[in-house]
Coordinates of C-alpha atoms in Angstrom, one line a residue:
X227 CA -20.5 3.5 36.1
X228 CA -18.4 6.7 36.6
X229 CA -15.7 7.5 34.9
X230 CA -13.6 10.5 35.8
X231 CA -10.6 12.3 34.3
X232 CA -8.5 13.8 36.9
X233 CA -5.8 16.8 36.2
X234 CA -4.5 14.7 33.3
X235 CA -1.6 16.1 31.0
X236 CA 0.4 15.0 28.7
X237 CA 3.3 16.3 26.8
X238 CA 5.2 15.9 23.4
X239 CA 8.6 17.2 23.4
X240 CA 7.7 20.9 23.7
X241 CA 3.6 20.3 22.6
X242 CA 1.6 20.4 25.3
X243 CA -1.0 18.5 24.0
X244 CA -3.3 18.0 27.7
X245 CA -2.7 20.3 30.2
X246 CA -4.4 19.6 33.5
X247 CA -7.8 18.2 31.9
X248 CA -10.8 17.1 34.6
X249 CA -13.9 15.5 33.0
X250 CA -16.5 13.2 33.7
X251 CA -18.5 10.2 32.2
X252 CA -21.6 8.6 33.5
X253 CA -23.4 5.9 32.5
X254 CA -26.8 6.7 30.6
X255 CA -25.3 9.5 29.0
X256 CA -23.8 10.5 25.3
X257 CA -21.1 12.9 25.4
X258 CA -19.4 14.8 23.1
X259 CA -15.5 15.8 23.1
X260 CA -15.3 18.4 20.7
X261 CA -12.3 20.8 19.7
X262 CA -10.2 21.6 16.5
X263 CA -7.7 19.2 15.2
X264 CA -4.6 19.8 17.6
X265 CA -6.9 20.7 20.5
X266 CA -5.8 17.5 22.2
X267 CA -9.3 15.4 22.0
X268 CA -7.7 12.5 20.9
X269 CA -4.7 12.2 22.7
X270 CA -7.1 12.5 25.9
X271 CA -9.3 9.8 24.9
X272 CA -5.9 7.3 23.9
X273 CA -4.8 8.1 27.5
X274 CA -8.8 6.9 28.6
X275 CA -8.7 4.0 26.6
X276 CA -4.8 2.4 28.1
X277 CA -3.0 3.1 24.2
X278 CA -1.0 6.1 26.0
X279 CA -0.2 7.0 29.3
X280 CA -0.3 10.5 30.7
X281 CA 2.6 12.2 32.5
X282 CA 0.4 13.2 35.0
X283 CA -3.0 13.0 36.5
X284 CA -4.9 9.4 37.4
X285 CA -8.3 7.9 35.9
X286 CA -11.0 7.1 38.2
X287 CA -13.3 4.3 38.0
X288 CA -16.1 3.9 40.6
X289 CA -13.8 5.2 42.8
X290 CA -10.8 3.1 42.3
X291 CA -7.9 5.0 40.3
X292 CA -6.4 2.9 37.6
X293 CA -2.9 1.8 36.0
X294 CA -3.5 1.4 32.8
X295 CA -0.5 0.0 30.7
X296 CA -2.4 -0.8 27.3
X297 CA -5.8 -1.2 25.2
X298 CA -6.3 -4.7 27.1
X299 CA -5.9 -3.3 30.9
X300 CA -8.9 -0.2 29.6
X301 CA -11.2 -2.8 28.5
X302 CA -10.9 -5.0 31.3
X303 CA -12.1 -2.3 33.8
X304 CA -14.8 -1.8 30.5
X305 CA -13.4 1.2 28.5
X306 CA -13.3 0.1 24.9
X307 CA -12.4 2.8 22.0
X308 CA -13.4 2.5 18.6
X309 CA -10.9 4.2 16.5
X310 CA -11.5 6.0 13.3
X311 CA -9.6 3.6 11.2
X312 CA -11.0 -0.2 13.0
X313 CA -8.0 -1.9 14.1
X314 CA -8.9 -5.2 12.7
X315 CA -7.6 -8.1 10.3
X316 CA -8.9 -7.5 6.8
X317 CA -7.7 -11.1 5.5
X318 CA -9.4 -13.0 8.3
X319 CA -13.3 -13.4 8.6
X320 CA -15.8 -11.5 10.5
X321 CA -15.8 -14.6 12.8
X322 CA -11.9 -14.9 13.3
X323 CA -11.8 -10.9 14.0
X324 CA -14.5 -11.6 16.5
X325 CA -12.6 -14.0 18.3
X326 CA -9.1 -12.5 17.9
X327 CA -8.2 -11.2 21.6
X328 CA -10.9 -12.9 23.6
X329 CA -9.9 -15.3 26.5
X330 CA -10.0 -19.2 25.6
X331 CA -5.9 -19.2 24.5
X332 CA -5.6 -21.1 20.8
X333 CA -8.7 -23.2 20.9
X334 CA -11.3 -21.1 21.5
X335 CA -15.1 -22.4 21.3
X336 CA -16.1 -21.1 17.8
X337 CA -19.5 -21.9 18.3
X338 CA -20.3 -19.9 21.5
X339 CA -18.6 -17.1 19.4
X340 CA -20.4 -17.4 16.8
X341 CA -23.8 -17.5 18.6
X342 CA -23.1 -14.7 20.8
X343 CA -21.9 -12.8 17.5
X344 CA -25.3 -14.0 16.0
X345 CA -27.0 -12.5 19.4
X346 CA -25.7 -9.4 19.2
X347 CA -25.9 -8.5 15.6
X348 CA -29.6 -9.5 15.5
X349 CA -30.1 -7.3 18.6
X350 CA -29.0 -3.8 16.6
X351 CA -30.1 -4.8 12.9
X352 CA -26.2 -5.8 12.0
X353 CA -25.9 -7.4 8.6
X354 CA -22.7 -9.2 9.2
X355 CA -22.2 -12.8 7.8
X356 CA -19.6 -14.7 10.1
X357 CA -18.7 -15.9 6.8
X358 CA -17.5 -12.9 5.2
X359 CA -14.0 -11.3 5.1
X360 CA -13.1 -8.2 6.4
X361 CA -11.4 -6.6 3.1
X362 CA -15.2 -6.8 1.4
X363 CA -16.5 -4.8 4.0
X364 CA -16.7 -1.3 4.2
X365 CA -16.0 1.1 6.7
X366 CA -19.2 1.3 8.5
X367 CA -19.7 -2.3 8.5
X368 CA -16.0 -2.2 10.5
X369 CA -17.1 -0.3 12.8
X370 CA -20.2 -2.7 13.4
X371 CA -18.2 -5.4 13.8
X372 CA -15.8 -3.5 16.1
X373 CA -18.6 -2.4 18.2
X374 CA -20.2 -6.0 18.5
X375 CA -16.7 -7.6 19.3
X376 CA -15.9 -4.3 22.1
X377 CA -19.3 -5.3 23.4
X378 CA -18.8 -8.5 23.8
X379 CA -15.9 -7.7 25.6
X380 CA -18.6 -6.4 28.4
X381 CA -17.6 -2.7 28.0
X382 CA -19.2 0.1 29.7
X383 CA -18.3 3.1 28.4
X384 CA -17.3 3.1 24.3
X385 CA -15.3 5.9 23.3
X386 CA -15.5 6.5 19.2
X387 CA -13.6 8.5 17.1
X388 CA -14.6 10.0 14.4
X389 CA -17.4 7.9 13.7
X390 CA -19.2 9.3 11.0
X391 CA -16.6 9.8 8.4
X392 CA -16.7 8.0 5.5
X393 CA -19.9 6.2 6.3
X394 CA -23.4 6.0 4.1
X395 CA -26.4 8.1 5.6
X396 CA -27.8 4.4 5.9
X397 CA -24.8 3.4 7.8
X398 CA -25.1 6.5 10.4
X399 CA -29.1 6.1 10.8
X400 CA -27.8 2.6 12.1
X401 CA -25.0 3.7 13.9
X402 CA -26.7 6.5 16.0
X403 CA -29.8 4.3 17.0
X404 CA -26.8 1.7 18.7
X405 CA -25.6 4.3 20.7
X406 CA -28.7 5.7 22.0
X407 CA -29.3 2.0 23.2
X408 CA -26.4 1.8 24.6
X409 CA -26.9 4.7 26.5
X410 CA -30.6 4.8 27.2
X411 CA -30.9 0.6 27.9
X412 CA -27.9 -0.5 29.2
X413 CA -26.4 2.4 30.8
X414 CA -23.5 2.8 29.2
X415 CA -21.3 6.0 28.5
X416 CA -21.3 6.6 25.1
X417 CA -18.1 9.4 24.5
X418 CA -17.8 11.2 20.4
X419 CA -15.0 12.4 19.6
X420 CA -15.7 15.0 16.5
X421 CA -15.9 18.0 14.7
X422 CA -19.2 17.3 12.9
X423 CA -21.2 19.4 15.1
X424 CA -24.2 18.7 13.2
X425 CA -23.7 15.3 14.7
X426 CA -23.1 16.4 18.2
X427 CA -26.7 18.3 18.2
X428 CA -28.3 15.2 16.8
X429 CA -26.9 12.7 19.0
X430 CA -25.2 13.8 22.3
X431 CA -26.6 14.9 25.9
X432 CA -23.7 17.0 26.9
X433 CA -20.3 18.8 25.3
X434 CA -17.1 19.1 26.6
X435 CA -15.0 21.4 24.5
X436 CA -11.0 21.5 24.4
X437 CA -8.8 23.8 22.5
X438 CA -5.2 24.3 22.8
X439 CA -4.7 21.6 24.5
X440 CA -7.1 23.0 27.7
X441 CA -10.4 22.2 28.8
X442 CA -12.3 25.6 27.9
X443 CA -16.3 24.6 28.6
X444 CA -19.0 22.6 28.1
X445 CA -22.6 23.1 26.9
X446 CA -26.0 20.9 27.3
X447 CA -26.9 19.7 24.0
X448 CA -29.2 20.8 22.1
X449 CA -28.1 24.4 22.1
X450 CA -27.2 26.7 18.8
X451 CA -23.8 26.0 16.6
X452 CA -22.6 29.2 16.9
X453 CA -22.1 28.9 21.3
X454 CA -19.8 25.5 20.9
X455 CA -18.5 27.0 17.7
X456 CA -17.5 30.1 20.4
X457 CA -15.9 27.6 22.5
X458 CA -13.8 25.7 20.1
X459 CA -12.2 28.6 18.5
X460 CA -12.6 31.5 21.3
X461 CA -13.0 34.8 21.1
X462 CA -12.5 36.5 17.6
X463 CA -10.5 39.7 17.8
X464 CA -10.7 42.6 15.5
X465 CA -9.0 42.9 11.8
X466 CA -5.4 44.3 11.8
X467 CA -6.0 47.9 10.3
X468 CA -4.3 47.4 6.8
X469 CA -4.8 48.8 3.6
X470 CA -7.3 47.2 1.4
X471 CA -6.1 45.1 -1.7
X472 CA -6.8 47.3 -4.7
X473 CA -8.0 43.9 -7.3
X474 CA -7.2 44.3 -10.8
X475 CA -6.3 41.5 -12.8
X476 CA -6.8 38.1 -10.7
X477 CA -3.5 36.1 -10.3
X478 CA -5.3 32.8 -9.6
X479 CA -8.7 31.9 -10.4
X480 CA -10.5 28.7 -9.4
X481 CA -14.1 28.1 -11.3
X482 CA -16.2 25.6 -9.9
X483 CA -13.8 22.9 -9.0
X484 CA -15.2 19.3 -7.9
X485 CA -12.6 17.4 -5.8
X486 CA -13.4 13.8 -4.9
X487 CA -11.5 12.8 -2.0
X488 CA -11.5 9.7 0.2
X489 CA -14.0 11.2 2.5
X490 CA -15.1 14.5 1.2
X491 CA -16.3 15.9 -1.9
X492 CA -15.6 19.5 -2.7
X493 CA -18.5 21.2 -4.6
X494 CA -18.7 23.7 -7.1
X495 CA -15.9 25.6 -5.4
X496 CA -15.0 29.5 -6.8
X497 CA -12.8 32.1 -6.1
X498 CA -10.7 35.3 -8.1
X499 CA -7.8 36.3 -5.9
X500 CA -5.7 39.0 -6.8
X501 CA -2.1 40.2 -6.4
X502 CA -1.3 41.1 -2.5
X503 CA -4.7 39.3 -1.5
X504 CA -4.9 37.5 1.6
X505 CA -7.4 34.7 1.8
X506 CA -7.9 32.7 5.1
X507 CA -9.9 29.5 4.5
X508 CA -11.8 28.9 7.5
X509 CA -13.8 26.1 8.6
X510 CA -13.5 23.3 10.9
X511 CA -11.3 19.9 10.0
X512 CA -12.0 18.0 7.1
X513 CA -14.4 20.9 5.5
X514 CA -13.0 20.5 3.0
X515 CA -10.3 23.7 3.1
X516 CA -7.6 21.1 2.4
X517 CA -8.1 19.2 -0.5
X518 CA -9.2 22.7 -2.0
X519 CA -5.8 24.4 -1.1
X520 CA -4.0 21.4 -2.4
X521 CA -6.0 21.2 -5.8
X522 CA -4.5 24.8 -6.3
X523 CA -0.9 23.9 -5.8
X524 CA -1.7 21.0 -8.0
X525 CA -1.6 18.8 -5.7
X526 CA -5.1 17.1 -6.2
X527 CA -6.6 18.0 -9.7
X528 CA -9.9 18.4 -9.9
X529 CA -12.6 16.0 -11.8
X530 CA -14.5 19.2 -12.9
X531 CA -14.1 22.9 -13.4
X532 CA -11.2 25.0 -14.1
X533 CA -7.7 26.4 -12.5
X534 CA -6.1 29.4 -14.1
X535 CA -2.8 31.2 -13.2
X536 CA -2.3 34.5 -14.7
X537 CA -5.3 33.2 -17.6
X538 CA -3.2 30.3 -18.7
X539 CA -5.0 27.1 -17.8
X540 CA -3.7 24.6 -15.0
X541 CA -6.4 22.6 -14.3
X542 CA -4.5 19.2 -15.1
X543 CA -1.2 20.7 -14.4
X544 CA 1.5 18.8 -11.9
X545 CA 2.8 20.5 -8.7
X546 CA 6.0 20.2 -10.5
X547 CA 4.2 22.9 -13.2
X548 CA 2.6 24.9 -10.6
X549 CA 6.3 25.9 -8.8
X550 CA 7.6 26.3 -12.3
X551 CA 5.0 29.0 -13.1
X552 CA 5.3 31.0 -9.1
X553 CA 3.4 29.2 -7.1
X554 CA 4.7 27.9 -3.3
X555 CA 2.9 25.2 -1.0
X556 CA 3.9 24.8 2.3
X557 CA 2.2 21.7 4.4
X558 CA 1.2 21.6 8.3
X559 CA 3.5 18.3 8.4
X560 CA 6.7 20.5 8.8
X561 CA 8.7 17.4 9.1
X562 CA 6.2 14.8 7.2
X563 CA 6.1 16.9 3.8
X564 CA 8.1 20.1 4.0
X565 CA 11.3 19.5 5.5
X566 CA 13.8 16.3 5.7
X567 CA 14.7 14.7 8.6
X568 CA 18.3 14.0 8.7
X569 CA 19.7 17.1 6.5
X570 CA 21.0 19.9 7.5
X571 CA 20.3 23.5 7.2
X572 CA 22.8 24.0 4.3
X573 CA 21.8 20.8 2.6
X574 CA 18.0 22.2 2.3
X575 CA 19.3 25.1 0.6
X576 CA 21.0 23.2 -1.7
X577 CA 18.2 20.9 -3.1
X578 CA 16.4 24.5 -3.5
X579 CA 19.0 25.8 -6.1
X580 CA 18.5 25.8 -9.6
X581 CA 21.7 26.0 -10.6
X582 CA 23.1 25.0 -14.3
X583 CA 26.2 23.2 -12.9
X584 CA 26.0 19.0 -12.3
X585 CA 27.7 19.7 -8.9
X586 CA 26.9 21.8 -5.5
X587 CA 28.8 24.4 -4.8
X588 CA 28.8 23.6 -1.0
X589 CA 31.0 26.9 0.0
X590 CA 27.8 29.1 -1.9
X591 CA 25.3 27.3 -0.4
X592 CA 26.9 27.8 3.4
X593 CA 27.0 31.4 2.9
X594 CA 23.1 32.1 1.1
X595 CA 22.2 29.9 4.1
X596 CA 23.9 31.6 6.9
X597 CA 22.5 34.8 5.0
X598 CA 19.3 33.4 5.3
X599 CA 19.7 32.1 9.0
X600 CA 20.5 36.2 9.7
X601 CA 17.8 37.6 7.6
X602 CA 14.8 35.4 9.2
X603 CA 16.0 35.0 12.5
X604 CA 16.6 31.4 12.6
X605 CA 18.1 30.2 16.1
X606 CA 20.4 27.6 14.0
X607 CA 23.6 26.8 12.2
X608 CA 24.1 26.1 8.6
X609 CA 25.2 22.7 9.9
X610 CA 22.5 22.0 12.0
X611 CA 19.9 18.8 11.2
X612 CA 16.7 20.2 10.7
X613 CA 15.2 18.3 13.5
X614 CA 17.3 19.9 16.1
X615 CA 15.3 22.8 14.8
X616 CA 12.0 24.3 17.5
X617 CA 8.9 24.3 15.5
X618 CA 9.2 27.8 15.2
X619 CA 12.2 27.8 13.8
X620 CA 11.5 25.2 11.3
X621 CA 8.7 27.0 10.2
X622 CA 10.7 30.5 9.5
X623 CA 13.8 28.2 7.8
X624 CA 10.7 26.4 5.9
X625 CA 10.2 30.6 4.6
X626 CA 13.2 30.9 4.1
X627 CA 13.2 28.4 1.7
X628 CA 11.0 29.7 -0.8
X629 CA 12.1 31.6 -3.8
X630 CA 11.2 35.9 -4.1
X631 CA 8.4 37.4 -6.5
X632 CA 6.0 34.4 -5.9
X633 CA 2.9 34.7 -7.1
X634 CA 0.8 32.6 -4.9
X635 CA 1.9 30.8 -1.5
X636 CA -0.5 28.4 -0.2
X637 CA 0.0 27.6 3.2
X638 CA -1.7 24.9 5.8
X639 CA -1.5 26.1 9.7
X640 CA 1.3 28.3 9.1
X641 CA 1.4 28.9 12.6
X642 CA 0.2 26.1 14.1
X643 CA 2.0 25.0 17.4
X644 CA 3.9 28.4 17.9
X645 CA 4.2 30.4 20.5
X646 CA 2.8 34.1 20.3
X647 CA 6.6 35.6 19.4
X648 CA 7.2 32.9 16.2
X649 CA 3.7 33.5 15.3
X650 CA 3.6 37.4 14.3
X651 CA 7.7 36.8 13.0
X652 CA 5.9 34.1 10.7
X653 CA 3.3 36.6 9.8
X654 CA 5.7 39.3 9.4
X655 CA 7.4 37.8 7.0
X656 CA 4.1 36.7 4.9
X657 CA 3.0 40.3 5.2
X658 CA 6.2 41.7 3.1
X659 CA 5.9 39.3 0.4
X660 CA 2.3 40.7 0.2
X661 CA 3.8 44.1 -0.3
X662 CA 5.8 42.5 -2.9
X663 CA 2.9 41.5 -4.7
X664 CA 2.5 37.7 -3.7
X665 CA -1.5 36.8 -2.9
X666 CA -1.5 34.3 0.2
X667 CA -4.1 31.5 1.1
X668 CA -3.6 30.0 4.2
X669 CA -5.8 27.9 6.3
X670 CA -5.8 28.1 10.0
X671 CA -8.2 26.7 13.1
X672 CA -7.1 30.1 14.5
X673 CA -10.6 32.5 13.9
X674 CA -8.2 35.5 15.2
X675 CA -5.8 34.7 12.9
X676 CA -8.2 34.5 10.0
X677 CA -9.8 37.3 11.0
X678 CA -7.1 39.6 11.8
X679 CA -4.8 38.7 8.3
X680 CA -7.5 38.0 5.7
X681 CA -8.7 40.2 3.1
X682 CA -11.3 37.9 2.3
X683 CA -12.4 34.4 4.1
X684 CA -13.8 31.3 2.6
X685 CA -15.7 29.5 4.7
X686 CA -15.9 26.0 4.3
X687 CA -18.7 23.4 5.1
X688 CA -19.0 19.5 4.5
X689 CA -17.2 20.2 1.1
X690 CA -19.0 24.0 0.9
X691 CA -17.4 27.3 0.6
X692 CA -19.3 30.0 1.8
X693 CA -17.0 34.0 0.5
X694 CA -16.7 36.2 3.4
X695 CA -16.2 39.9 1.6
X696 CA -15.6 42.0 4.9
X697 CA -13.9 40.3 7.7
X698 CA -13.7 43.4 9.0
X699 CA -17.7 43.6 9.3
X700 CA -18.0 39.8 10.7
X701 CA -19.1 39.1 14.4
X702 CA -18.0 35.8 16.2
X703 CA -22.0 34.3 16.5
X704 CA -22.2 34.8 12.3
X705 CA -18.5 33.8 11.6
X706 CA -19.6 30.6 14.4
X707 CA -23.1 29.9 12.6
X708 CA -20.8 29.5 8.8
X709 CA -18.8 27.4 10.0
X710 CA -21.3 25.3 11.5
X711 CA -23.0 24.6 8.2
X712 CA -25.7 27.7 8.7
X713 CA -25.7 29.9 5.8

C-alpha cells in the first residue's frame, strides 16, 4: 500500500499551519513525523486520517486520490490514527468499545467480536479482559485496545500520536514490538508522530521533519540526534552582541525543585538568576521547560526543594503571592489564559488597576489605554474586543499589560506565531525592561531566538536541565546533542 501526501496545506485564520507538504508512506516501513509543537505534524496527519480537510492538495491511495469527509471515510480506504488521548468510552467495557463503530447496526454478533478480540490480543501479548471497563484501564492499555479495535477495522497504515507519553517502560517494550510487526509481517505503514527522538532512533526506518509549518528534510534512521535536531529547529545564528549581566545578588533562586506532573517529572532542577538576566529554556516539548517555568510563577508548587524571591521563601506560595511580590507570567495560550475573549482593550486595562475606589473610572482607564496603544504600537482602539486583535498585536497589548519595575517575567513562546516585524518589537520591548532591571525567562522552540537573547540557557531533557553558561560559545551540533538527551 502507498500512501502519498500531495502539495497539501492548510490554513487557520492567518496560521499557516501546512504549507504545500509532499510525503510518502509505504507499506513495510515505520516512519517518523517529527517537528516542534506548532510545526504542523499533527494537523498533517488529522488531514491523513479524514478528522480535517485540507484547503488544498489531494491524498493518494494506490493511485486513486481520495475525498475524505471524516475518521470513518480514512479507515475505510485503511488509514486508522491512534490519537494521544484514545477516543474511547471509559463507562463501557473493553468488549462494548470494541464493537462501538463496527458494521452489524444495533445487534451486532458479540461473540464473533469477542473471538476476534480474543485473536488478536493473544497474537501481540495484550492483557485485556473483554470483561473489564475502560475507566480501570490505563493509558497504555487504551492504546492496546485502540490499536486491536483500528486493526480489526483492516487498516493499513496506523498513524499514532504521541504514543509514548504517559506509558510504563513495560507498556512501550510492548508497544514497539506491535509496530515492528506490523510493519515487518503484515506490511503495514506504521507513521509516529513525536518529539521523543530517543524513540524515533529506536523504532523508525525513516524521518520526515516539519517546522514552521514546511516540510524542511528527512533523514534514514539510525543517524545521530544532533542532524534531526538540525532539522527541526534550523540553523542557529550568532548571539546579539550585548553587554553581559554583571550578577550580584540573585533575584530568584530555584534549588532542586521536583515537579510531579501528569506525564513528566521534573528532577532536581537549579538555577540563580540575577537582575537584568536573560534565561532562555531550551528543549524540545514536554521536556519539561513548562511545568518548571510555571512552578516559578507559582503556578505548580513543587513536592521538593526550594523557591526564593529576593531570599524570602516562596516555595508554597500562590500565583496570587508571586504577582504581589514582582513577578509576571505570561502563557503561549494568548486567548486560552492571558487574554479574554469578549472584552475590549479598555476593559483589560481595567481589571489590571489596583485602584482603592469600589468603582472604575472608565474615562481613566480609556486614556492609560490609548496611552498604552501609542506607546507599544498596538494597531487597535481602546474599544476594540481583544479578538479582533492579530496575534501580534495581542501579544504587545498582552505587554502592555504588565505593571513597570518587575522583577521577574516569565514568559512561554513569547513570539510564537509572529511574523519577523512583531517578533523583534516584542523583543524590543523585553530588552528595555531588562535595562530596567527586570530578569526574563522565556521558553521558545526558536534555537535563534534562545541563542541570540539569552544570557544563559537551560537545557531541558525528559524532566533534565542541563546550564548553558556561554551561548555565545555554543555550536548548533552541541546545542542539538543537549537537547537530544546527550550530555
Amino acid at each position: 500500500m502507498l500512501v502519498e501526501l500531495q502539495n497539501i496545506s492548510k490554513t487557520f485564520g492567518r496560521v499557516r499551519a501546512n504549507q504545500d507538504i509532499s510525503l510518502k508512506f509505504e507499506g513495510g516501513h515505520i516512519y517518523a513525523i517529527l517537528g516542534e509543537n506548532g510545526a504542523g505534524k499533527s494537523t498533517l496527519m488529522k488531514i491523513m486520517s479524514g478528522y480535517q480537510s485540507a484547503d488544498r492538495g489531494q491524498i493518494v491511495v494506490d493511485g486513486q486520490a481520495l475525498d475524505l469527509k471524516a475518521p470513518t471515510d480514512a479507515i475505510a480506504h485503511g488509514i486508522g490514527m491512534l490519537y494521544q488521548d484514545p477516543l474511547d468510552f471509559p463507562p463501557f467495557t473493553i468488549l462494548e468499545n470494541f464493537i462501538a463503530g463496527r458494521p452489524g447496526g444495533i445487534f451486532p454478533d458479540r461473540a464473533a467480536a469477542r473471538q476476534q478480540l480474543a485473536a488478536i490480543t493473544e497474537r501481540f501479548g495484550f492483557g485485556l479482559d473483554p470483561n473489564r471497563y475502560v475507566d480501570t484501564l490505563t493509558i497504555g492499555e487504551r492504546q492496546q485496545l485502540e490499536i486491536v479495535r483500528l486493526l480489526s477495522l483492516n487498516v493499513r497504515v496506523l498513524v499514532l500520536d504521541e504514543p509514548t507519553t504517559g506509558i510504563s517502560a513495560e507498556q512501550k517494550t510492548i508497544l514497539f514490538n506491535v509496530l515492528k510487526a506490523l510493519a515487518r509481517d503484515d506490511r503495514m505503514a506504521i507513521i509516529l508522530v513525536s518529539h521523543k527522538l530517543e524513540d524515533v532512533i529506536e523504532l523508525c526506518d525513516l524521518a520526515y521533519v516539519l517546522r514552521r509549518g514546511r516540510f524542511v528534510g528527512e533523514k534514514t534512521v539510525p543517524c545521530p540526534i544532533s542532524e534531526l535536531v538540525a532539522l527541526m529547529f534550523g540553523k542557529v545564528v550568532e548571539r546579539q552582541n550585548r553587554p553581559n549581566v554583571m550578577c550580584g545578588d540573585s533575584v530568584l533562586t530555584v534549588e532542586a525543585v521536583r515537579i510531579a506532573a501528569q506525564r513528566l517529572t521534573v528532577e532536581n532542577v537549579s538555577l540563580r538568576v540575577c537582575s537584568s538576566e536573560v534565561i532562555g529554556l531550551a528543549g524540545l516539548d514536554g521536556s519539561g521547560q513548562g511545568e518548571f517555568i510555571r512552578a516559578c510563577a507559582g503556578l505548580f508548587p513543587p513536592q521538593s526543594g526550594t523557591i526564593k524571591l529576593n531570599g524570602r521563601s516562596m516555595t508554597r506560595a500562590s500565583y496570587h503571592d508571586f504577582s504581589q511580590a514582582g513577578v509576571a507570567f505570561l502563557p503561549a495560550g494568548r486567548m486560552e489564559e492571558g487574554l479574554i475573549k469578549g472584552m475590549t482593550l479598555t476593559e483589560h486595562f481595567a481589571l489590571t488597576q489596583r485602584s482603592p475606589r469600589p468603582w472604575i473610572n472608565w474615562f481613566e482607564a480609556r486614556q492609560i489605554t490609548a496611552e498604552r496603544i501609542k506607546n507599544f504600537n498596538v494597531k487597535g482602539r481602546p474599544g476594540s474586543p481583544i479578538q479582533t486583535l492579530s496575534g501580534g498585536n495581542q501579544q504587545r497589548f498582552a505587554l502592555s499589560l504588565l505593571r513597570q519595575n518587575l522583577k521577574v517575567l516569565l514568559l512561554e513562546h513569547p513570539t510564537r506565531g509572529l511574523d519577523v516585524e512583531s517578533a523583534n518589537t516584542i523583543w524590543e520591548q523585553l530588552l528595555k525592561r531588562r535595562e530596567q532591571g527586570t530578569a526574563i525567562i522565556f521558553i521558545s522552540a526558536e534555537l535563534d531566538e534562545i541563542v541570540s537573547y539569552s544570557d544563559r540557557i537551560l537545557v531541558f531533557f525528559g524532566g533534565r536541565a542541563t546550564m548553558v553558561d556561554d551561548p555565545a560559545e555554543m555550536t548548533a551540533d552541541r546545542l542539538g546533542e543537549l537537547i537530544g538527551g546527550r550530555e
